[in-house]
Coordinates of C-alpha atoms and ligand atoms in Angstrom, one line a residue:
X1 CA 0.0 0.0 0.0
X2 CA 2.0 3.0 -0.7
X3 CA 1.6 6.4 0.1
X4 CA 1.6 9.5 -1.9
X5 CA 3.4 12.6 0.0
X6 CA 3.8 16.2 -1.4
X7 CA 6.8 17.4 -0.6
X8 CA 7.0 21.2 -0.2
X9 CA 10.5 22.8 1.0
X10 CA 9.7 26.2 1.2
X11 CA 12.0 29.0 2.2
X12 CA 14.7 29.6 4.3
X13 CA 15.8 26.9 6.1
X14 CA 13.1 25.2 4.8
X15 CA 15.2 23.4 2.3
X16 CA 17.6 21.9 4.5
X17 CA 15.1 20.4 7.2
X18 CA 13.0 18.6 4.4
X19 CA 16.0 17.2 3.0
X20 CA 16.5 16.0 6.6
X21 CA 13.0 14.8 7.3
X22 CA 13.4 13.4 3.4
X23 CA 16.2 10.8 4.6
X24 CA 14.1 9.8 7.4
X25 CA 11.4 9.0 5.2
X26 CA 14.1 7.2 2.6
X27 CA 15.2 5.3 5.7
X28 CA 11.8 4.1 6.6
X29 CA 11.0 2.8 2.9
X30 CA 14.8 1.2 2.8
X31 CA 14.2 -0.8 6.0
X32 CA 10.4 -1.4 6.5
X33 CA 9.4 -1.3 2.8
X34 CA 6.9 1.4 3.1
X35 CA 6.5 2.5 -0.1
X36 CA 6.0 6.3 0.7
X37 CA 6.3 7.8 -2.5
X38 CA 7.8 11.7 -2.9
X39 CA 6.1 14.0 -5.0
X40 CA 8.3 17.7 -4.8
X41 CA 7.1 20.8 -5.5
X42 CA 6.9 24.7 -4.2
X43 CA 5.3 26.8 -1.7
X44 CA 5.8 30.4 -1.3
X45 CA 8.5 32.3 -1.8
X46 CA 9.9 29.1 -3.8
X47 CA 7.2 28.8 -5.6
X48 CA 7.0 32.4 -6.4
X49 CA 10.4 32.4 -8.3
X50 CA 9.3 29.7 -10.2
X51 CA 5.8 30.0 -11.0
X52 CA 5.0 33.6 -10.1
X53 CA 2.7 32.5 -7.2
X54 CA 3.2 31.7 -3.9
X55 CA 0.7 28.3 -4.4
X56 CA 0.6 27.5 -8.0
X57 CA -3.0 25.5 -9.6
X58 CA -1.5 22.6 -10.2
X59 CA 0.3 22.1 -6.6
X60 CA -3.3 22.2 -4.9
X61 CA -4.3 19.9 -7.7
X62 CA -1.6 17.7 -5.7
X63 CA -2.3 18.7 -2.8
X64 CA -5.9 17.4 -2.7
X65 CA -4.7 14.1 -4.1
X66 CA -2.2 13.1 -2.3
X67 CA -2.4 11.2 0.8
X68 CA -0.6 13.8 2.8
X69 CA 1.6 16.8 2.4
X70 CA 4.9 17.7 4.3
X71 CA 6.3 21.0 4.7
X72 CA 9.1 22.7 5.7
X73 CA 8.3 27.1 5.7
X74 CA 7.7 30.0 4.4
X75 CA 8.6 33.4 3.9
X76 CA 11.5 35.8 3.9
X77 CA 12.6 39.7 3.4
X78 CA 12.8 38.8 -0.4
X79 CA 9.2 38.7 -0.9
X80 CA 8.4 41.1 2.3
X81 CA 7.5 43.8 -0.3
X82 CA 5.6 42.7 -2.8
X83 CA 1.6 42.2 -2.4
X84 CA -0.5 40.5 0.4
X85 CA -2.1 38.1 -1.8
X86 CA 1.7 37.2 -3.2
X87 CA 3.4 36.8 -0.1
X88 CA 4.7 33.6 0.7
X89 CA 2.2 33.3 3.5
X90 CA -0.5 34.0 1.6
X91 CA 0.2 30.7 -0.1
X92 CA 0.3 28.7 3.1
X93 CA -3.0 30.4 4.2
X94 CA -4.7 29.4 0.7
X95 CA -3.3 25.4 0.8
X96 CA -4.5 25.4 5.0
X97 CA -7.9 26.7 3.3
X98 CA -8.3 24.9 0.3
X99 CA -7.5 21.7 1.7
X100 CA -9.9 22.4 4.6
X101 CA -7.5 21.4 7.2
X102 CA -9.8 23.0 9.7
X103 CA -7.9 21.7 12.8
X104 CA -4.4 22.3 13.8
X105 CA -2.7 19.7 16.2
X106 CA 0.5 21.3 18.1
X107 CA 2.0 19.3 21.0
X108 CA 4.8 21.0 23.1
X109 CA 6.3 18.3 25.5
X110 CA 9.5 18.7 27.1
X111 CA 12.2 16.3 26.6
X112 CA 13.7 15.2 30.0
X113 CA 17.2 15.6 28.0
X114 CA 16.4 19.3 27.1
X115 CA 15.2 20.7 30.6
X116 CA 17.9 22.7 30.8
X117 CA 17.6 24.2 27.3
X118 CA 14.5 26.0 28.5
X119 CA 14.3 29.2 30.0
X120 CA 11.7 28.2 33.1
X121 CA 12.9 26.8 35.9
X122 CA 12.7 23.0 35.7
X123 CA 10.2 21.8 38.3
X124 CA 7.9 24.3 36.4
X125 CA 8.6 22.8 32.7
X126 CA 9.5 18.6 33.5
X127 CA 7.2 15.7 32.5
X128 CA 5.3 18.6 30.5
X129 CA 2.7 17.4 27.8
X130 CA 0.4 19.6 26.2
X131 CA -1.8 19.9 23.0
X132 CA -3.0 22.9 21.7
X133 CA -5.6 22.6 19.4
X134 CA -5.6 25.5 17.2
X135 CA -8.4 26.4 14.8
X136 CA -6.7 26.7 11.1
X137 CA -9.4 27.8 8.4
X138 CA -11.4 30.5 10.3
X139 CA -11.7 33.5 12.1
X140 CA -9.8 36.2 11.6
X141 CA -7.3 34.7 9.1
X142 CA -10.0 34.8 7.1
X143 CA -12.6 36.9 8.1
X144 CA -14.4 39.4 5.7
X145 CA -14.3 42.5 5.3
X146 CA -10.5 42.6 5.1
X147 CA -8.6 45.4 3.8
X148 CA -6.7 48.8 3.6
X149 CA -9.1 51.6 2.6
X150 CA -8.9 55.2 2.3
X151 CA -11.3 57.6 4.7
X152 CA -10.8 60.6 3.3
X153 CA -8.5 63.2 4.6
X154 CA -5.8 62.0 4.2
X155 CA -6.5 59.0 6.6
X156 CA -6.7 55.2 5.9
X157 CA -8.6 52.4 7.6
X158 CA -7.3 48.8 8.3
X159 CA -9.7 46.3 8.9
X160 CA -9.6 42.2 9.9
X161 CA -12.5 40.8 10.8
X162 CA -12.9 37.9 13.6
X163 CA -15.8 35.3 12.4
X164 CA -16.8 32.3 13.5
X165 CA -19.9 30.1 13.0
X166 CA -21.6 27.4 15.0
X167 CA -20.1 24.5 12.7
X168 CA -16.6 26.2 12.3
X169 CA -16.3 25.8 16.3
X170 CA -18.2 22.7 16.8
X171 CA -15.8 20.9 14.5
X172 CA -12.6 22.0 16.0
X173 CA -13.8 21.4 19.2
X174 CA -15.0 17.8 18.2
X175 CA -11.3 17.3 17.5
X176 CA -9.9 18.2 20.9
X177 CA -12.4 16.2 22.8
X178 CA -11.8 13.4 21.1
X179 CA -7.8 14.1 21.9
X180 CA -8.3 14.6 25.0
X181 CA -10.0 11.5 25.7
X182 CA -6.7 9.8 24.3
X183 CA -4.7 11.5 26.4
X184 CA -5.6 12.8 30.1
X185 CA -9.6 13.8 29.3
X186 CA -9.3 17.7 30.3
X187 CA -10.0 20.4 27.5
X188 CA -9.5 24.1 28.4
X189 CA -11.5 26.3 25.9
X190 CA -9.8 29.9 25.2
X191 CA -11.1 32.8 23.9
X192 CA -12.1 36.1 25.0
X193 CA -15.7 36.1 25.7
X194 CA -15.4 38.9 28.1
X195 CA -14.9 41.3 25.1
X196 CA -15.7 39.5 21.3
X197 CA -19.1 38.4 20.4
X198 CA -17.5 35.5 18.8
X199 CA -15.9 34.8 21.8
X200 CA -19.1 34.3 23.7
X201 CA -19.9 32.2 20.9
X202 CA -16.9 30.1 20.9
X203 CA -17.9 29.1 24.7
X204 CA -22.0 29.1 24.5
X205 CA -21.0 25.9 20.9
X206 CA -18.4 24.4 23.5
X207 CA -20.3 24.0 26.2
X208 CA -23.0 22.7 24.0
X209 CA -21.4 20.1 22.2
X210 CA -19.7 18.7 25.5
X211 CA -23.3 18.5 27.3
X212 CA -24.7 16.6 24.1
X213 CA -21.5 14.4 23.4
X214 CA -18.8 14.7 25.6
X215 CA -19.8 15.1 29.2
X216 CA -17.1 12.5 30.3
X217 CA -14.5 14.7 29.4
X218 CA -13.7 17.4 31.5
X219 CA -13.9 20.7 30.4
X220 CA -12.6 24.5 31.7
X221 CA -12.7 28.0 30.5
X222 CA -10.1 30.7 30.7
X223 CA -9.7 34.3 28.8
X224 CA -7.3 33.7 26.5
X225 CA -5.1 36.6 27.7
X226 CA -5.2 34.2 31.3
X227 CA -4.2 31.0 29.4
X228 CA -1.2 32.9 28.4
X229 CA -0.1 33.7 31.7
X230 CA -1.0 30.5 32.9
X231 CA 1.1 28.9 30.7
X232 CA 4.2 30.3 31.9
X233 CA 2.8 30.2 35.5
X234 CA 1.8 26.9 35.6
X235 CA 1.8 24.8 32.5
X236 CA 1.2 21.5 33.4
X237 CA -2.4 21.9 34.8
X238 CA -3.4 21.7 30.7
X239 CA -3.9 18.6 29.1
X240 CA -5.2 19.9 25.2
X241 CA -5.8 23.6 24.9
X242 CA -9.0 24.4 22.6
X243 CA -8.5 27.9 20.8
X244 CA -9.3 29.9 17.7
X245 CA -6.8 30.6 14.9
X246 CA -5.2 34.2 16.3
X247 CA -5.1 32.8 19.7
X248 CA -3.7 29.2 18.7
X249 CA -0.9 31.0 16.6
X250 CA 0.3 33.3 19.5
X251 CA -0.4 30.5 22.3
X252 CA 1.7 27.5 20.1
X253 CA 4.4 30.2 20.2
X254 CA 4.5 30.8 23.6
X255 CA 4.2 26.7 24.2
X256 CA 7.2 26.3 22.4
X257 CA 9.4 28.0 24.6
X258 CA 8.5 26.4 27.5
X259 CA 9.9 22.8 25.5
X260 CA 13.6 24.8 25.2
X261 CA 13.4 25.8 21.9
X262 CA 10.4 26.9 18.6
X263 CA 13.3 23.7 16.7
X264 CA 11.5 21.2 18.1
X265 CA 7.3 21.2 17.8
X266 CA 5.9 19.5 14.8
X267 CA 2.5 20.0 13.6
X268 CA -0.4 18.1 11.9
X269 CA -3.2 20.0 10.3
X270 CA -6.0 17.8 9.8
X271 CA -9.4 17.9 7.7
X272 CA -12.5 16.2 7.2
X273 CA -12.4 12.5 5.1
X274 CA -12.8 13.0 1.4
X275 CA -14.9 11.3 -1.1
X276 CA -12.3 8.7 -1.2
X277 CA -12.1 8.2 2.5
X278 CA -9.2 9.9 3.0
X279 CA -8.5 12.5 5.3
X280 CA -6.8 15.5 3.9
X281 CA -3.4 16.4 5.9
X282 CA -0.6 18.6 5.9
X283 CA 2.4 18.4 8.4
X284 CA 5.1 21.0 9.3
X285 CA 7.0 22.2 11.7
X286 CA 5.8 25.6 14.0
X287 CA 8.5 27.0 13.8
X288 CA 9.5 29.7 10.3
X289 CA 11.6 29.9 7.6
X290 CA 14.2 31.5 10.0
X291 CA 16.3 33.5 6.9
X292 CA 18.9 34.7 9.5
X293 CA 20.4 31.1 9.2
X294 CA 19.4 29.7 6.2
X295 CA 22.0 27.7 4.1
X296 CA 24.0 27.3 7.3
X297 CA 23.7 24.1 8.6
X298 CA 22.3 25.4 11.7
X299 CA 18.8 24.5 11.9
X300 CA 17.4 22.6 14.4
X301 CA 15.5 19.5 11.7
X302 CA 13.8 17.8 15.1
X303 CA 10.5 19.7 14.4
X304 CA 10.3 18.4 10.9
X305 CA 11.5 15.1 11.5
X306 CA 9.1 14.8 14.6
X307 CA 6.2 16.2 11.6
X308 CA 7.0 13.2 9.6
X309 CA 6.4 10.8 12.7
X310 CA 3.2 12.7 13.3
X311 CA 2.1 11.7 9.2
X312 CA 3.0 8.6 9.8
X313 CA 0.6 8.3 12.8
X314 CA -2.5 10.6 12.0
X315 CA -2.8 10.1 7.9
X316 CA -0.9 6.3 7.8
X317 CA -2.0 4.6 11.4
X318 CA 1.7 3.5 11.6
X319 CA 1.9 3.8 15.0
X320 CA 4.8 1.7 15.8
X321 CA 7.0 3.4 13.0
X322 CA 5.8 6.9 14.5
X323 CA 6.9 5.4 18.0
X324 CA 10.3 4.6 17.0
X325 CA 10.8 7.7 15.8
X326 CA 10.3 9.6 18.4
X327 CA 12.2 7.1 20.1
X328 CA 15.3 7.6 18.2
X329 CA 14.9 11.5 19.0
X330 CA 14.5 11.1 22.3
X331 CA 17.6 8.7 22.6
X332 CA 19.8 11.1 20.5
X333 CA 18.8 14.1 23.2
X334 CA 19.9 11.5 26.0
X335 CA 23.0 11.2 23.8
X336 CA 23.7 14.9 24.2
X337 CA 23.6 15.4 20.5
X338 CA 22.5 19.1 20.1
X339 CA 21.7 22.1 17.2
X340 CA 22.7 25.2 18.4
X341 CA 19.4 26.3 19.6
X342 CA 19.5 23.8 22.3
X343 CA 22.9 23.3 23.3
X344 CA 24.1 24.3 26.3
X345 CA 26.6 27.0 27.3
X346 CA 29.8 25.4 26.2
X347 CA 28.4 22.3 24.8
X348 CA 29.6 21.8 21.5
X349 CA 26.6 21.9 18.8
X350 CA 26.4 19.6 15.5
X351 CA 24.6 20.9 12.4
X352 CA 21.4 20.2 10.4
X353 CA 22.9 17.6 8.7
X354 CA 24.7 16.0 11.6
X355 CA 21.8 15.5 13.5
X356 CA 19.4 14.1 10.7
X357 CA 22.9 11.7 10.7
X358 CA 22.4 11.3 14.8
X359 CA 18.4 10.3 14.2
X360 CA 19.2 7.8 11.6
X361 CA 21.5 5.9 13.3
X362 CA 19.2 6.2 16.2
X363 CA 16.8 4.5 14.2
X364 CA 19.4 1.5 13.3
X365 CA 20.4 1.1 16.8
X366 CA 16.1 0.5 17.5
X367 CA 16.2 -1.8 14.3
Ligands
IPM401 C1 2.2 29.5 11.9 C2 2.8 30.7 11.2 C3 1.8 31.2 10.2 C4 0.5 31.6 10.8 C5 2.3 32.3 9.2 C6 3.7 31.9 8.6 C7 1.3 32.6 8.2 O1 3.0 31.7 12.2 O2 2.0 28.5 11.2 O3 2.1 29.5 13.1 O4 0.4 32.7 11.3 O5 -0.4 30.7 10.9
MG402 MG1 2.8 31.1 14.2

């Protein structure tokens, strides 16, 4: 049964991490005969260069028939001026949209190797396991009206606007109970009901669906703005974090940091099932397209390679594949092997390169 994967670099470092995660995946058909077959192509700035749009026709066309879709980032001061709806984010918006990958998985668990690597203190950070559940194809990403408009007088208007409907939040929510009830049952819902219509919204649907569906799972509240100081406060009361686009972006960030470093969270973005029972996938890592240290051979490729073991759990069900992997990271941590990003003072780092190296014959070793 092989698997078709679109393979989308990116920008930045993009390139370099894929080509990591891209040995990984070699590895994996090599030794367990897995028949994942890579399809490459562009996204944004990339794919600007070379077809004059950050997300060309025929890569959705791809997109929406392959059985997942890896990528590295996007973006980058080269295409900072040209026009919003060229900008290398612009494409990564439209592909999140167009595949309806409506719900956006990011864990941030701390390695016990990496404690130190984080800047909170380590009884605050150890054994931490969290899931944020971010809403991906709504709100105010993609609310409408949208736009820069002149007033008059010499004065302009920007305007976003924050929507969300009743199916749009009962969907995403679906998706973190169901997590939770995989993992330690507790979903905190986040938004900012004391101040956005949608926000009261957001909590009235939650509630809801967990009365009709879900009462076993148990379920909290808190502002957004609260969750965010919780988080550095006291981040292990949260099991899977339920939140809406804006807030999912900012919060995932701030998760990230409490893990040691933004170089290590992978993400899956997940849909509904298409016609042909599949159900439509993307994975990449949080983190950007970092251009300060592109082409350097500094990147940290864990996030990435850590994306590919999520693919391999969420679209293929190889669960024992996506358990070695993360296996093999965790041992090379243990091992001391460390990017730059999360080496210690002192501590000698290895490369991009190096460490994909590290991972692989991590893997052997498990073999
Ligand atoms: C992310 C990124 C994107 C977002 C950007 C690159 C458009 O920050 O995936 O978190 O805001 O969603
Ligand atoms: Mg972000």
């Amino acid at each position: 049964m092989s698997k078709n994967i679109l393979f989308l670099p990116g920008d930045g470092i993009g390139p370099e991490i894929m080509e990591t995660a891209r040995r990984v995946m070699e590895w994996f058909n090599d030794k367990r005969s897995l028949g994942m077959n890579i399809i490459d192509d562009q996204i944004g700035g990339a794919a600007y260069e070379k077809y004059g749009t950050p997300l060309a026709a025929e890569t959705l066309k791809k997109a929406l028939e392959v059985d997942a879709v890896i990528m590295g980032a996007v973006g980058g001061p080269k295409w900072a001026n040209i026009s919003y709806d060229k900008r290398p984010e612009a494409g990564l918006l439209e592909i999140r949209k167009k595949m309806g990958l409506f719900a956006n998985l990011r864990p941030a668990m701390v390695f016990d190797a990496l404690i130190d690597a984080s800047t909170m203190k380590p009884e605050v950070v150890r054994g931490l396991d969290i899931m944020i559940l971010r809403e991906l194809t709504g709100g105010v990403y993609f609310g409408e009206p949208r736009g820069i408009f002149d007033i008059g007088g010499g004065e302009r208007k920007g305007i976003n606007t924050q929507v969300y409907t009743t199916a749009e939040i009962r969907r995403a929510a679906r998706v973190a109970f169901e997590l939770a009830r995989q993992r330690s049952n507790r979903v905190c819902s986040c938004e900012k009901s004391n101040v956005m219509e949608s926000g009261i919204l957001w909590r009235e649907e939650v509630i809801k669906l967990h009365a009709e569906e879900y009462g076993d799972v148990e379920l909290s509240h808190m502002y957004a703005d609260a969750c965010a100081m919780q988080l550095l406060r006291n981040p292990r009361q949260f099991d899977v974090i339920l939140t809406d686009n804006l807030f999912g972006d900012i919060l995932s960030d701030e998760a990230s940091m409490l893990t040691g470093s933004i170089g290590m969270l992978p993400s899956a973005s997940l849909g509904d099932v298409d016609e042909k029972g599949r159900r439509r996938a993307m994975y990449e890592p949080i983190h950007g397209s970092a251009p300060d240290i592109a082409g350097r051979d500094l990147a940290n490729p864990i996030a990435t390679i850590l994306s590919a073991g999520m693919m391999f759990r969420y679209s293929f069900g190889w669960v024992n594949e996506a358990d070695m992997l993360e296996l093999a990271v965790r041992n090379v941590l243990d091992a001391g092997v460390r990017t730059i990003d999360i080496a210690a003072p002192g501590e000698k780092p290895v490369g991009t390169k190096a460490m994909g190296d590290a991972v692989i014959s991590a893997l052997a070793k498990l073999s």
